[in-house]
mmCIF file with all atom_site columns, C-alpha atoms in Angstrom:
data_model
loop_
_atom_site.group_PDB
_atom_site.id
_atom_site.type_symbol
_atom_site.label_atom_id
_atom_site.label_alt_id
_atom_site.label_comp_id
_atom_site.label_asym_id
_atom_site.label_entity_id
_atom_site.label_seq_id
_atom_site.pdbx_PDB_ins_code
_atom_site.Cartn_x
_atom_site.Cartn_y
_atom_site.Cartn_z
_atom_site.occupancy
_atom_site.B_iso_or_equiv
_atom_site.pdbx_formal_charge
_atom_site.auth_seq_id
_atom_site.auth_comp_id
_atom_site.auth_asym_id
_atom_site.auth_atom_id
_atom_site.pdbx_PDB_model_num
ATOM 1   C CA . UNK A 1 1   ? -109.914 85.114  -123.977 1.00 0.00 ? 4   UNK A CA 1
ATOM 2   C CA . UNK A 1 2   ? -109.969 88.850  -123.349 1.00 0.00 ? 5   UNK A CA 1
ATOM 3   C CA . UNK A 1 3   ? -112.115 88.680  -120.198 1.00 0.00 ? 6   UNK A CA 1
ATOM 4   C CA . UNK A 1 4   ? -112.366 86.609  -117.036 1.00 0.00 ? 7   UNK A CA 1
ATOM 5   C CA . UNK A 1 5   ? -114.241 83.324  -117.338 1.00 0.00 ? 8   UNK A CA 1
ATOM 6   C CA . UNK A 1 6   ? -117.555 83.526  -115.403 1.00 0.00 ? 9   UNK A CA 1
ATOM 7   C CA . UNK A 1 7   ? -116.717 80.460  -113.270 1.00 0.00 ? 10  UNK A CA 1
ATOM 8   C CA . UNK A 1 8   ? -114.044 81.415  -110.748 1.00 0.00 ? 11  UNK A CA 1
ATOM 9   C CA . UNK A 1 9   ? -112.354 78.735  -108.632 1.00 0.00 ? 12  UNK A CA 1
ATOM 10  C CA . UNK A 1 10  ? -109.671 79.927  -106.241 1.00 0.00 ? 13  UNK A CA 1
ATOM 11  C CA . UNK A 1 11  ? -107.710 78.652  -103.268 1.00 0.00 ? 14  UNK A CA 1
ATOM 12  C CA . UNK A 1 12  ? -104.936 79.515  -100.858 1.00 0.00 ? 15  UNK A CA 1
ATOM 13  C CA . UNK A 1 13  ? -102.300 76.985  -99.839  1.00 0.00 ? 16  UNK A CA 1
ATOM 14  C CA . UNK A 1 14  ? -102.009 77.059  -96.052  1.00 0.00 ? 17  UNK A CA 1
ATOM 15  C CA . UNK A 1 15  ? -98.471  76.460  -94.822  1.00 0.00 ? 18  UNK A CA 1
ATOM 16  C CA . UNK A 1 16  ? -97.393  74.660  -92.785  1.00 0.00 ? 19  UNK A CA 1
ATOM 17  C CA . UNK A 1 17  ? -99.862  71.775  -93.061  1.00 0.00 ? 20  UNK A CA 1
ATOM 18  C CA . UNK A 1 18  ? -100.125 68.915  -90.611  1.00 0.00 ? 21  UNK A CA 1
ATOM 19  C CA . UNK A 1 19  ? -98.038  65.913  -91.622  1.00 0.00 ? 22  UNK A CA 1
ATOM 20  C CA . UNK A 1 20  ? -100.732 63.371  -90.753  1.00 0.00 ? 23  UNK A CA 1
ATOM 21  C CA . UNK A 1 21  ? -104.136 65.136  -90.596  1.00 0.00 ? 24  UNK A CA 1
ATOM 22  C CA . UNK A 1 22  ? -104.817 64.394  -94.278  1.00 0.00 ? 25  UNK A CA 1
ATOM 23  C CA . UNK A 1 23  ? -105.160 60.721  -93.277  1.00 0.00 ? 26  UNK A CA 1
ATOM 24  C CA . UNK A 1 24  ? -108.389 61.415  -91.366  1.00 0.00 ? 27  UNK A CA 1
ATOM 25  C CA . UNK A 1 25  ? -109.784 64.546  -93.018  1.00 0.00 ? 28  UNK A CA 1
ATOM 26  C CA . UNK A 1 26  ? -112.238 62.491  -95.090  1.00 0.00 ? 29  UNK A CA 1
ATOM 27  C CA . UNK A 1 27  ? -113.583 61.063  -91.823  1.00 0.00 ? 30  UNK A CA 1
ATOM 28  C CA . UNK A 1 28  ? -113.670 64.418  -90.042  1.00 0.00 ? 31  UNK A CA 1
ATOM 29  C CA . UNK A 1 29  ? -115.718 65.738  -92.967  1.00 0.00 ? 32  UNK A CA 1
ATOM 30  C CA . UNK A 1 30  ? -118.421 63.068  -92.438  1.00 0.00 ? 33  UNK A CA 1
ATOM 31  C CA . UNK A 1 31  ? -121.034 65.606  -91.216  1.00 0.00 ? 34  UNK A CA 1
ATOM 32  C CA . UNK A 1 32  ? -120.453 67.545  -94.430  1.00 0.00 ? 35  UNK A CA 1
ATOM 33  C CA . UNK A 1 33  ? -120.851 64.426  -96.596  1.00 0.00 ? 36  UNK A CA 1
ATOM 34  C CA . UNK A 1 34  ? -124.227 63.730  -94.989  1.00 0.00 ? 37  UNK A CA 1
ATOM 35  C CA . UNK A 1 35  ? -125.474 67.282  -95.558  1.00 0.00 ? 38  UNK A CA 1
ATOM 36  C CA . UNK A 1 36  ? -124.065 67.372  -99.097  1.00 0.00 ? 39  UNK A CA 1
ATOM 37  C CA . UNK A 1 37  ? -125.907 64.172  -100.020 1.00 0.00 ? 40  UNK A CA 1
ATOM 38  C CA . UNK A 1 38  ? -129.204 66.004  -99.462  1.00 0.00 ? 41  UNK A CA 1
ATOM 39  C CA . UNK A 1 39  ? -127.922 69.227  -101.044 1.00 0.00 ? 42  UNK A CA 1
ATOM 40  C CA . UNK A 1 40  ? -126.858 67.380  -104.181 1.00 0.00 ? 43  UNK A CA 1
ATOM 41  C CA . UNK A 1 41  ? -130.261 65.734  -104.420 1.00 0.00 ? 44  UNK A CA 1
ATOM 42  C CA . UNK A 1 42  ? -131.678 69.250  -104.424 1.00 0.00 ? 45  UNK A CA 1
ATOM 43  C CA . UNK A 1 43  ? -129.036 70.275  -106.978 1.00 0.00 ? 46  UNK A CA 1
ATOM 44  C CA . UNK A 1 44  ? -130.172 67.548  -109.392 1.00 0.00 ? 47  UNK A CA 1
ATOM 45  C CA . UNK A 1 45  ? -133.845 68.446  -109.010 1.00 0.00 ? 48  UNK A CA 1
ATOM 46  C CA . UNK A 1 46  ? -133.106 72.172  -109.335 1.00 0.00 ? 49  UNK A CA 1
ATOM 47  C CA . UNK A 1 47  ? -131.059 71.545  -112.493 1.00 0.00 ? 50  UNK A CA 1
ATOM 48  C CA . UNK A 1 48  ? -133.897 69.557  -114.085 1.00 0.00 ? 51  UNK A CA 1
ATOM 49  C CA . UNK A 1 49  ? -136.376 72.326  -113.332 1.00 0.00 ? 52  UNK A CA 1
ATOM 50  C CA . UNK A 1 50  ? -133.951 74.995  -114.531 1.00 0.00 ? 53  UNK A CA 1
ATOM 51  C CA . UNK A 1 51  ? -133.319 73.093  -117.780 1.00 0.00 ? 54  UNK A CA 1
ATOM 52  C CA . UNK A 1 52  ? -136.981 73.184  -118.763 1.00 0.00 ? 55  UNK A CA 1
ATOM 53  C CA . UNK A 1 53  ? -137.339 76.827  -117.763 1.00 0.00 ? 56  UNK A CA 1
ATOM 54  C CA . UNK A 1 54  ? -134.266 77.768  -119.824 1.00 0.00 ? 57  UNK A CA 1
ATOM 55  C CA . UNK A 1 55  ? -135.445 75.547  -122.688 1.00 0.00 ? 58  UNK A CA 1
ATOM 56  C CA . UNK A 1 56  ? -138.646 77.560  -123.078 1.00 0.00 ? 59  UNK A CA 1
ATOM 57  C CA . UNK A 1 57  ? -137.697 81.011  -121.785 1.00 0.00 ? 60  UNK A CA 1
ATOM 58  C CA . UNK A 1 58  ? -133.908 81.332  -122.120 1.00 0.00 ? 61  UNK A CA 1
ATOM 59  C CA . UNK A 1 59  ? -133.663 82.477  -118.488 1.00 0.00 ? 62  UNK A CA 1
ATOM 60  C CA . UNK A 1 60  ? -132.204 80.525  -115.590 1.00 0.00 ? 63  UNK A CA 1
ATOM 61  C CA . UNK A 1 61  ? -134.293 81.135  -112.435 1.00 0.00 ? 64  UNK A CA 1
ATOM 62  C CA . UNK A 1 62  ? -132.108 83.279  -110.172 1.00 0.00 ? 65  UNK A CA 1
ATOM 63  C CA . UNK A 1 63  ? -133.079 81.505  -106.980 1.00 0.00 ? 66  UNK A CA 1
ATOM 64  C CA . UNK A 1 64  ? -132.157 78.103  -108.418 1.00 0.00 ? 67  UNK A CA 1
ATOM 65  C CA . UNK A 1 65  ? -128.907 79.502  -109.806 1.00 0.00 ? 68  UNK A CA 1
ATOM 66  C CA . UNK A 1 66  ? -128.014 80.911  -106.405 1.00 0.00 ? 69  UNK A CA 1
ATOM 67  C CA . UNK A 1 67  ? -128.782 77.578  -104.730 1.00 0.00 ? 70  UNK A CA 1
ATOM 68  C CA . UNK A 1 68  ? -126.825 75.458  -107.215 1.00 0.00 ? 71  UNK A CA 1
ATOM 69  C CA . UNK A 1 69  ? -123.810 77.750  -107.076 1.00 0.00 ? 72  UNK A CA 1
ATOM 70  C CA . UNK A 1 70  ? -123.990 77.474  -103.284 1.00 0.00 ? 73  UNK A CA 1
ATOM 71  C CA . UNK A 1 71  ? -123.889 73.669  -103.494 1.00 0.00 ? 74  UNK A CA 1
ATOM 72  C CA . UNK A 1 72  ? -120.835 73.807  -105.757 1.00 0.00 ? 75  UNK A CA 1
ATOM 73  C CA . UNK A 1 73  ? -119.203 76.291  -103.386 1.00 0.00 ? 76  UNK A CA 1
ATOM 74  C CA . UNK A 1 74  ? -119.878 74.123  -100.333 1.00 0.00 ? 77  UNK A CA 1
ATOM 75  C CA . UNK A 1 75  ? -118.590 71.042  -102.157 1.00 0.00 ? 78  UNK A CA 1
ATOM 76  C CA . UNK A 1 76  ? -115.436 72.848  -103.267 1.00 0.00 ? 79  UNK A CA 1
ATOM 77  C CA . UNK A 1 77  ? -114.637 73.946  -99.717  1.00 0.00 ? 80  UNK A CA 1
ATOM 78  C CA . UNK A 1 78  ? -115.083 70.426  -98.348  1.00 0.00 ? 81  UNK A CA 1
ATOM 79  C CA . UNK A 1 79  ? -113.138 68.900  -101.224 1.00 0.00 ? 82  UNK A CA 1
ATOM 80  C CA . UNK A 1 80  ? -110.364 71.446  -100.818 1.00 0.00 ? 83  UNK A CA 1
ATOM 81  C CA . UNK A 1 81  ? -110.074 70.466  -97.170  1.00 0.00 ? 84  UNK A CA 1
ATOM 82  C CA . UNK A 1 82  ? -110.483 66.689  -97.391  1.00 0.00 ? 85  UNK A CA 1
ATOM 83  C CA . UNK A 1 83  ? -110.151 65.033  -100.798 1.00 0.00 ? 86  UNK A CA 1
ATOM 84  C CA . UNK A 1 84  ? -109.696 67.334  -103.811 1.00 0.00 ? 87  UNK A CA 1
ATOM 85  C CA . UNK A 1 85  ? -106.699 69.407  -102.708 1.00 0.00 ? 88  UNK A CA 1
ATOM 86  C CA . UNK A 1 86  ? -105.951 68.704  -98.986  1.00 0.00 ? 89  UNK A CA 1
ATOM 87  C CA . UNK A 1 87  ? -104.467 72.210  -99.011  1.00 0.00 ? 90  UNK A CA 1
ATOM 88  C CA . UNK A 1 88  ? -105.837 73.549  -95.732  1.00 0.00 ? 91  UNK A CA 1
ATOM 89  C CA . UNK A 1 89  ? -106.290 72.225  -92.201  1.00 0.00 ? 92  UNK A CA 1
ATOM 90  C CA . UNK A 1 90  ? -109.058 74.714  -91.465  1.00 0.00 ? 93  UNK A CA 1
ATOM 91  C CA . UNK A 1 91  ? -112.415 72.978  -91.100  1.00 0.00 ? 94  UNK A CA 1
ATOM 92  C CA . UNK A 1 92  ? -114.930 74.166  -93.717  1.00 0.00 ? 95  UNK A CA 1
ATOM 93  C CA . UNK A 1 93  ? -118.015 76.131  -92.653  1.00 0.00 ? 96  UNK A CA 1
ATOM 94  C CA . UNK A 1 94  ? -121.588 74.829  -92.985  1.00 0.00 ? 97  UNK A CA 1
ATOM 95  C CA . UNK A 1 95  ? -123.044 77.378  -95.389  1.00 0.00 ? 98  UNK A CA 1
ATOM 96  C CA . UNK A 1 96  ? -124.007 77.871  -99.024  1.00 0.00 ? 99  UNK A CA 1
ATOM 97  C CA . UNK A 1 97  ? -122.814 81.469  -98.867  1.00 0.00 ? 100 UNK A CA 1
ATOM 98  C CA . UNK A 1 98  ? -119.376 82.731  -99.773  1.00 0.00 ? 101 UNK A CA 1
ATOM 99  C CA . UNK A 1 99  ? -116.942 82.956  -96.852  1.00 0.00 ? 102 UNK A CA 1
ATOM 100 C CA . UNK A 1 100 ? -114.315 85.508  -97.943  1.00 0.00 ? 103 UNK A CA 1
ATOM 101 C CA . UNK A 1 101 ? -111.634 84.501  -95.447  1.00 0.00 ? 104 UNK A CA 1
ATOM 102 C CA . UNK A 1 102 ? -111.841 80.742  -96.094  1.00 0.00 ? 105 UNK A CA 1
ATOM 103 C CA . UNK A 1 103 ? -108.932 79.425  -98.221  1.00 0.00 ? 106 UNK A CA 1
ATOM 104 C CA . UNK A 1 104 ? -111.211 77.963  -100.926 1.00 0.00 ? 107 UNK A CA 1
ATOM 105 C CA . UNK A 1 105 ? -113.701 80.117  -102.830 1.00 0.00 ? 108 UNK A CA 1
ATOM 106 C CA . UNK A 1 106 ? -115.997 79.649  -105.822 1.00 0.00 ? 109 UNK A CA 1
ATOM 107 C CA . UNK A 1 107 ? -118.239 82.033  -107.731 1.00 0.00 ? 110 UNK A CA 1
ATOM 108 C CA . UNK A 1 108 ? -120.317 81.747  -110.909 1.00 0.00 ? 111 UNK A CA 1
ATOM 109 C CA . UNK A 1 109 ? -121.681 84.847  -112.622 1.00 0.00 ? 112 UNK A CA 1
ATOM 110 C CA . UNK A 1 110 ? -125.382 84.724  -113.430 1.00 0.00 ? 113 UNK A CA 1
ATOM 111 C CA . UNK A 1 111 ? -125.909 84.129  -117.190 1.00 0.00 ? 114 UNK A CA 1
ATOM 112 C CA . UNK A 1 112 ? -128.016 87.008  -118.435 1.00 0.00 ? 115 UNK A CA 1
ATOM 113 C CA . UNK A 1 113 ? -128.598 85.277  -121.766 1.00 0.00 ? 116 UNK A CA 1
ATOM 114 C CA . UNK A 1 114 ? -129.091 81.625  -122.586 1.00 0.00 ? 117 UNK A CA 1
ATOM 115 C CA . UNK A 1 115 ? -129.999 79.785  -125.732 1.00 0.00 ? 118 UNK A CA 1
ATOM 116 C CA . UNK A 1 116 ? -133.364 78.095  -125.723 1.00 0.00 ? 119 UNK A CA 1
ATOM 117 C CA . UNK A 1 117 ? -135.003 75.316  -127.671 1.00 0.00 ? 120 UNK A CA 1
ATOM 118 C CA . UNK A 1 118 ? -132.867 72.988  -129.766 1.00 0.00 ? 121 UNK A CA 1
ATOM 119 C CA . UNK A 1 119 ? -129.819 75.323  -129.715 1.00 0.00 ? 122 UNK A CA 1
ATOM 120 C CA . UNK A 1 120 ? -129.671 74.829  -125.926 1.00 0.00 ? 123 UNK A CA 1
ATOM 121 C CA . UNK A 1 121 ? -129.435 71.054  -126.377 1.00 0.00 ? 124 UNK A CA 1
ATOM 122 C CA . UNK A 1 122 ? -126.834 71.507  -129.121 1.00 0.00 ? 125 UNK A CA 1
ATOM 123 C CA . UNK A 1 123 ? -124.821 73.760  -126.836 1.00 0.00 ? 126 UNK A CA 1
ATOM 124 C CA . UNK A 1 124 ? -124.874 71.095  -124.126 1.00 0.00 ? 127 UNK A CA 1
ATOM 125 C CA . UNK A 1 125 ? -123.731 68.406  -126.579 1.00 0.00 ? 128 UNK A CA 1
ATOM 126 C CA . UNK A 1 126 ? -120.762 70.572  -127.581 1.00 0.00 ? 129 UNK A CA 1
ATOM 127 C CA . UNK A 1 127 ? -119.524 70.214  -124.007 1.00 0.00 ? 130 UNK A CA 1
ATOM 128 C CA . UNK A 1 128 ? -119.030 66.423  -124.222 1.00 0.00 ? 131 UNK A CA 1
ATOM 129 C CA . UNK A 1 129 ? -115.226 66.726  -124.715 1.00 0.00 ? 132 UNK A CA 1
ATOM 130 C CA . UNK A 1 130 ? -115.080 68.975  -121.637 1.00 0.00 ? 133 UNK A CA 1
ATOM 131 C CA . UNK A 1 131 ? -117.164 66.559  -119.563 1.00 0.00 ? 134 UNK A CA 1
ATOM 132 C CA . UNK A 1 132 ? -114.938 63.649  -120.589 1.00 0.00 ? 135 UNK A CA 1
ATOM 133 C CA . UNK A 1 133 ? -111.729 65.489  -119.702 1.00 0.00 ? 136 UNK A CA 1
ATOM 134 C CA . UNK A 1 134 ? -113.195 66.757  -116.444 1.00 0.00 ? 137 UNK A CA 1
ATOM 135 C CA . UNK A 1 135 ? -114.123 63.199  -115.519 1.00 0.00 ? 138 UNK A CA 1
ATOM 136 C CA . UNK A 1 136 ? -110.615 61.945  -116.251 1.00 0.00 ? 139 UNK A CA 1
ATOM 137 C CA . UNK A 1 137 ? -109.022 64.760  -114.251 1.00 0.00 ? 140 UNK A CA 1
ATOM 138 C CA . UNK A 1 138 ? -111.287 64.493  -111.204 1.00 0.00 ? 141 UNK A CA 1
ATOM 139 C CA . UNK A 1 139 ? -113.062 61.140  -111.319 1.00 0.00 ? 142 UNK A CA 1
ATOM 140 C CA . UNK A 1 140 ? -110.641 58.620  -112.794 1.00 0.00 ? 143 UNK A CA 1
ATOM 141 C CA . UNK A 1 141 ? -109.333 57.297  -116.071 1.00 0.00 ? 144 UNK A CA 1
ATOM 142 C CA . UNK A 1 142 ? -112.843 56.496  -117.236 1.00 0.00 ? 145 UNK A CA 1
ATOM 143 C CA . UNK A 1 143 ? -114.821 53.285  -117.612 1.00 0.00 ? 146 UNK A CA 1
ATOM 144 C CA . UNK A 1 144 ? -113.979 50.346  -119.901 1.00 0.00 ? 147 UNK A CA 1
ATOM 145 C CA . UNK A 1 145 ? -115.949 47.216  -120.774 1.00 0.00 ? 148 UNK A CA 1
ATOM 146 C CA . UNK A 1 146 ? -114.103 44.168  -119.459 1.00 0.00 ? 149 UNK A CA 1
ATOM 147 C CA . UNK A 1 147 ? -115.247 40.598  -118.749 1.00 0.00 ? 150 UNK A CA 1
ATOM 148 C CA . UNK A 1 148 ? -118.869 41.450  -119.227 1.00 0.00 ? 151 UNK A CA 1
ATOM 149 C CA . UNK A 1 149 ? -119.031 44.525  -116.993 1.00 0.00 ? 152 UNK A CA 1
ATOM 150 C CA . UNK A 1 150 ? -117.837 48.115  -116.716 1.00 0.00 ? 153 UNK A CA 1
ATOM 151 C CA . UNK A 1 151 ? -114.697 48.763  -114.685 1.00 0.00 ? 154 UNK A CA 1
ATOM 152 C CA . UNK A 1 152 ? -112.545 51.825  -113.990 1.00 0.00 ? 155 UNK A CA 1
ATOM 153 C CA . UNK A 1 153 ? -109.422 52.030  -116.118 1.00 0.00 ? 156 UNK A CA 1
ATOM 154 C CA . UNK A 1 154 ? -107.274 53.925  -113.637 1.00 0.00 ? 157 UNK A CA 1
ATOM 155 C CA . UNK A 1 155 ? -107.011 56.623  -110.960 1.00 0.00 ? 158 UNK A CA 1
ATOM 156 C CA . UNK A 1 156 ? -107.811 60.268  -111.581 1.00 0.00 ? 159 UNK A CA 1
ATOM 157 C CA . UNK A 1 157 ? -105.103 62.771  -112.455 1.00 0.00 ? 160 UNK A CA 1
ATOM 158 C CA . UNK A 1 158 ? -105.907 64.755  -109.317 1.00 0.00 ? 161 UNK A CA 1
ATOM 159 C CA . UNK A 1 159 ? -105.761 61.571  -107.255 1.00 0.00 ? 162 UNK A CA 1
ATOM 160 C CA . UNK A 1 160 ? -102.242 60.791  -108.454 1.00 0.00 ? 163 UNK A CA 1
ATOM 161 C CA . UNK A 1 161 ? -101.057 64.326  -107.687 1.00 0.00 ? 164 UNK A CA 1
ATOM 162 C CA . UNK A 1 162 ? -102.639 64.239  -104.231 1.00 0.00 ? 165 UNK A CA 1
ATOM 163 C CA . UNK A 1 163 ? -100.930 60.927  -103.493 1.00 0.00 ? 166 UNK A CA 1
ATOM 164 C CA . UNK A 1 164 ? -97.585  62.587  -104.247 1.00 0.00 ? 167 UNK A CA 1
ATOM 165 C CA . UNK A 1 165 ? -98.452  65.590  -102.057 1.00 0.00 ? 168 UNK A CA 1
ATOM 166 C CA . UNK A 1 166 ? -99.681  63.361  -99.206  1.00 0.00 ? 169 UNK A CA 1
ATOM 167 C CA . UNK A 1 167 ? -96.508  61.260  -99.174  1.00 0.00 ? 170 UNK A CA 1
ATOM 168 C CA . UNK A 1 168 ? -94.334  64.374  -99.145  1.00 0.00 ? 171 UNK A CA 1
ATOM 169 C CA . UNK A 1 169 ? -96.395  65.812  -96.286  1.00 0.00 ? 172 UNK A CA 1
ATOM 170 C CA . UNK A 1 170 ? -96.056  62.592  -94.335  1.00 0.00 ? 173 UNK A CA 1
ATOM 171 C CA . UNK A 1 171 ? -92.252  62.598  -94.588  1.00 0.00 ? 174 UNK A CA 1
ATOM 172 C CA . UNK A 1 172 ? -92.047  66.263  -93.629  1.00 0.00 ? 175 UNK A CA 1
ATOM 173 C CA . UNK A 1 173 ? -91.227  67.750  -97.029  1.00 0.00 ? 176 UNK A CA 1
ATOM 174 C CA . UNK A 1 174 ? -94.307  69.963  -97.205  1.00 0.00 ? 177 UNK A CA 1
ATOM 175 C CA . UNK A 1 175 ? -96.789  70.498  -100.046 1.00 0.00 ? 178 UNK A CA 1
ATOM 176 C CA . UNK A 1 176 ? -94.805  71.380  -103.217 1.00 0.00 ? 179 UNK A CA 1
ATOM 177 C CA . UNK A 1 177 ? -96.070  74.547  -104.860 1.00 0.00 ? 180 UNK A CA 1
ATOM 178 C CA . UNK A 1 178 ? -95.726  73.026  -108.348 1.00 0.00 ? 181 UNK A CA 1
ATOM 179 C CA . UNK A 1 179 ? -97.939  70.079  -107.380 1.00 0.00 ? 182 UNK A CA 1
ATOM 180 C CA . UNK A 1 180 ? -100.473 72.409  -105.758 1.00 0.00 ? 183 UNK A CA 1
ATOM 181 C CA . UNK A 1 181 ? -100.649 74.578  -108.874 1.00 0.00 ? 184 UNK A CA 1
ATOM 182 C CA . UNK A 1 182 ? -101.394 71.504  -111.012 1.00 0.00 ? 185 UNK A CA 1
ATOM 183 C CA . UNK A 1 183 ? -104.024 70.271  -108.550 1.00 0.00 ? 186 UNK A CA 1
ATOM 184 C CA . UNK A 1 184 ? -105.748 73.654  -108.716 1.00 0.00 ? 187 UNK A CA 1
ATOM 185 C CA . UNK A 1 185 ? -105.594 73.671  -112.506 1.00 0.00 ? 188 UNK A CA 1
ATOM 186 C CA . UNK A 1 186 ? -107.230 70.276  -112.897 1.00 0.00 ? 189 UNK A CA 1
ATOM 187 C CA . UNK A 1 187 ? -109.873 71.051  -110.243 1.00 0.00 ? 190 UNK A CA 1
ATOM 188 C CA . UNK A 1 188 ? -110.618 74.339  -111.979 1.00 0.00 ? 191 UNK A CA 1
ATOM 189 C CA . UNK A 1 189 ? -111.063 72.593  -115.336 1.00 0.00 ? 192 UNK A CA 1
ATOM 190 C CA . UNK A 1 190 ? -113.416 69.975  -113.859 1.00 0.00 ? 193 UNK A CA 1
ATOM 191 C CA . UNK A 1 191 ? -115.581 72.518  -112.030 1.00 0.00 ? 194 UNK A CA 1
ATOM 192 C CA . UNK A 1 192 ? -115.844 74.715  -115.117 1.00 0.00 ? 195 UNK A CA 1
ATOM 193 C CA . UNK A 1 193 ? -117.035 71.703  -117.133 1.00 0.00 ? 196 UNK A CA 1
ATOM 194 C CA . UNK A 1 194 ? -119.571 70.795  -114.442 1.00 0.00 ? 197 UNK A CA 1
ATOM 195 C CA . UNK A 1 195 ? -120.927 74.346  -114.285 1.00 0.00 ? 198 UNK A CA 1
ATOM 196 C CA . UNK A 1 196 ? -121.279 74.461  -118.074 1.00 0.00 ? 199 UNK A CA 1
ATOM 197 C CA . UNK A 1 197 ? -122.944 71.040  -118.205 1.00 0.00 ? 200 UNK A CA 1
ATOM 198 C CA . UNK A 1 198 ? -125.508 72.038  -115.597 1.00 0.00 ? 201 UNK A CA 1
ATOM 199 C CA . UNK A 1 199 ? -126.317 75.328  -117.422 1.00 0.00 ? 202 UNK A CA 1
ATOM 200 C CA . UNK A 1 200 ? -124.939 77.550  -114.648 1.00 0.00 ? 203 UNK A CA 1
ATOM 201 C CA . UNK A 1 201 ? -122.960 79.381  -117.313 1.00 0.00 ? 204 UNK A CA 1
ATOM 202 C CA . UNK A 1 202 ? -123.589 79.718  -121.027 1.00 0.00 ? 205 UNK A CA 1
ATOM 203 C CA . UNK A 1 203 ? -119.974 80.463  -121.918 1.00 0.00 ? 206 UNK A CA 1
ATOM 204 C CA . UNK A 1 204 ? -117.999 77.504  -123.265 1.00 0.00 ? 207 UNK A CA 1
ATOM 205 C CA . UNK A 1 205 ? -115.053 76.594  -121.008 1.00 0.00 ? 208 UNK A CA 1
ATOM 206 C CA . UNK A 1 206 ? -111.595 77.255  -122.446 1.00 0.00 ? 209 UNK A CA 1
ATOM 207 C CA . UNK A 1 207 ? -109.383 74.319  -123.412 1.00 0.00 ? 210 UNK A CA 1
ATOM 208 C CA . UNK A 1 208 ? -106.677 75.658  -121.152 1.00 0.00 ? 211 UNK A CA 1
ATOM 209 C CA . UNK A 1 209 ? -105.115 74.459  -117.902 1.00 0.00 ? 212 UNK A CA 1
ATOM 210 C CA . UNK A 1 210 ? -105.131 77.544  -115.690 1.00 0.00 ? 213 UNK A CA 1
ATOM 211 C CA . UNK A 1 211 ? -102.798 76.553  -112.884 1.00 0.00 ? 214 UNK A CA 1
ATOM 212 C CA . UNK A 1 212 ? -102.235 78.272  -109.563 1.00 0.00 ? 215 UNK A CA 1
ATOM 213 C CA . UNK A 1 213 ? -104.256 79.529  -106.645 1.00 0.00 ? 216 UNK A CA 1
ATOM 214 C CA . UNK A 1 214 ? -106.013 82.368  -108.461 1.00 0.00 ? 217 UNK A CA 1
ATOM 215 C CA . UNK A 1 215 ? -107.829 82.753  -111.732 1.00 0.00 ? 218 UNK A CA 1
ATOM 216 C CA . UNK A 1 216 ? -105.755 84.218  -114.571 1.00 0.00 ? 219 UNK A CA 1
ATOM 217 C CA . UNK A 1 217 ? -105.945 87.973  -114.932 1.00 0.00 ? 220 UNK A CA 1
ATOM 218 C CA . UNK A 1 218 ? -107.443 89.001  -118.293 1.00 0.00 ? 221 UNK A CA 1
ATOM 219 C CA . UNK A 1 219 ? -105.269 91.231  -120.440 1.00 0.00 ? 222 UNK A CA 1
ATOM 220 C CA . UNK A 1 220 ? -106.012 94.965  -120.391 1.00 0.00 ? 223 UNK A CA 1
ATOM 221 C CA . UNK A 1 221 ? -108.220 96.224  -123.207 1.00 0.00 ? 224 UNK A CA 1
ATOM 222 C CA . UNK A 1 222 ? -106.438 97.394  -126.314 1.00 0.00 ? 225 UNK A CA 1
ATOM 223 C CA . UNK A 1 223 ? -106.100 101.187 -126.545 1.00 0.00 ? 226 UNK A CA 1
ATOM 224 C CA . UNK A 1 224 ? -108.504 102.972 -128.801 1.00 0.00 ? 227 UNK A CA 1
ATOM 225 C CA . UNK A 1 225 ? -107.005 103.933 -132.154 1.00 0.00 ? 228 UNK A CA 1
ATOM 226 C CA . UNK A 1 226 ? -105.906 107.531 -132.378 1.00 0.00 ? 229 UNK A CA 1
ATOM 227 C CA . UNK A 1 227 ? -107.233 110.007 -134.908 1.00 0.00 ? 230 UNK A CA 1
ATOM 228 C CA . UNK A 1 228 ? -106.012 109.578 -138.460 1.00 0.00 ? 231 UNK A CA 1
ATOM 229 C CA . UNK A 1 229 ? -103.162 111.849 -139.445 1.00 0.00 ? 232 UNK A CA 1
#
């Protein structure tokens, strides 16, 4: 890819982190979970409306795009604090807007062009491998049919990595940078897949694990060819 992907997920590992605060962050974030429950209901409704608008016009309503990106941004900040990265002890703000000095940030460029009609549905179906991988990375090993009902087959990749980081924090070893970089990479992959699946971006996510706190820097453009001799 010779340009930056339009979904940008970034973070900053705060050091030192509390050895024990991660045990109760999910509880401290309870006010956020309550607000996010209503925001995500709006996200689902906004996505349904946006789908039909894009289906017939090829344009995602800007107001709905701004709202849905705000919900993802809010969710990323809370997750970064409490459950998805536990990489900061700074309490997340209550806002849909970007907060430049907060350790977790998310931005999605507005898609100027979208497919419409049947090609839009085909484009969404092409993302099924991305959705499946994103679910494994962030949500668990998937669902399997066993003894007449669906059950989870295992923990998520991010969950396993966070367990390692939490244990090391508890014993005073700190948050290993290598583990943090992997956690960011898998979160980034999952959020890209979610943004693509909800039509917030029309560009197919790369099959690439971009690790680290910041998005990868695109290579500089190739120099223009000189005049022929």
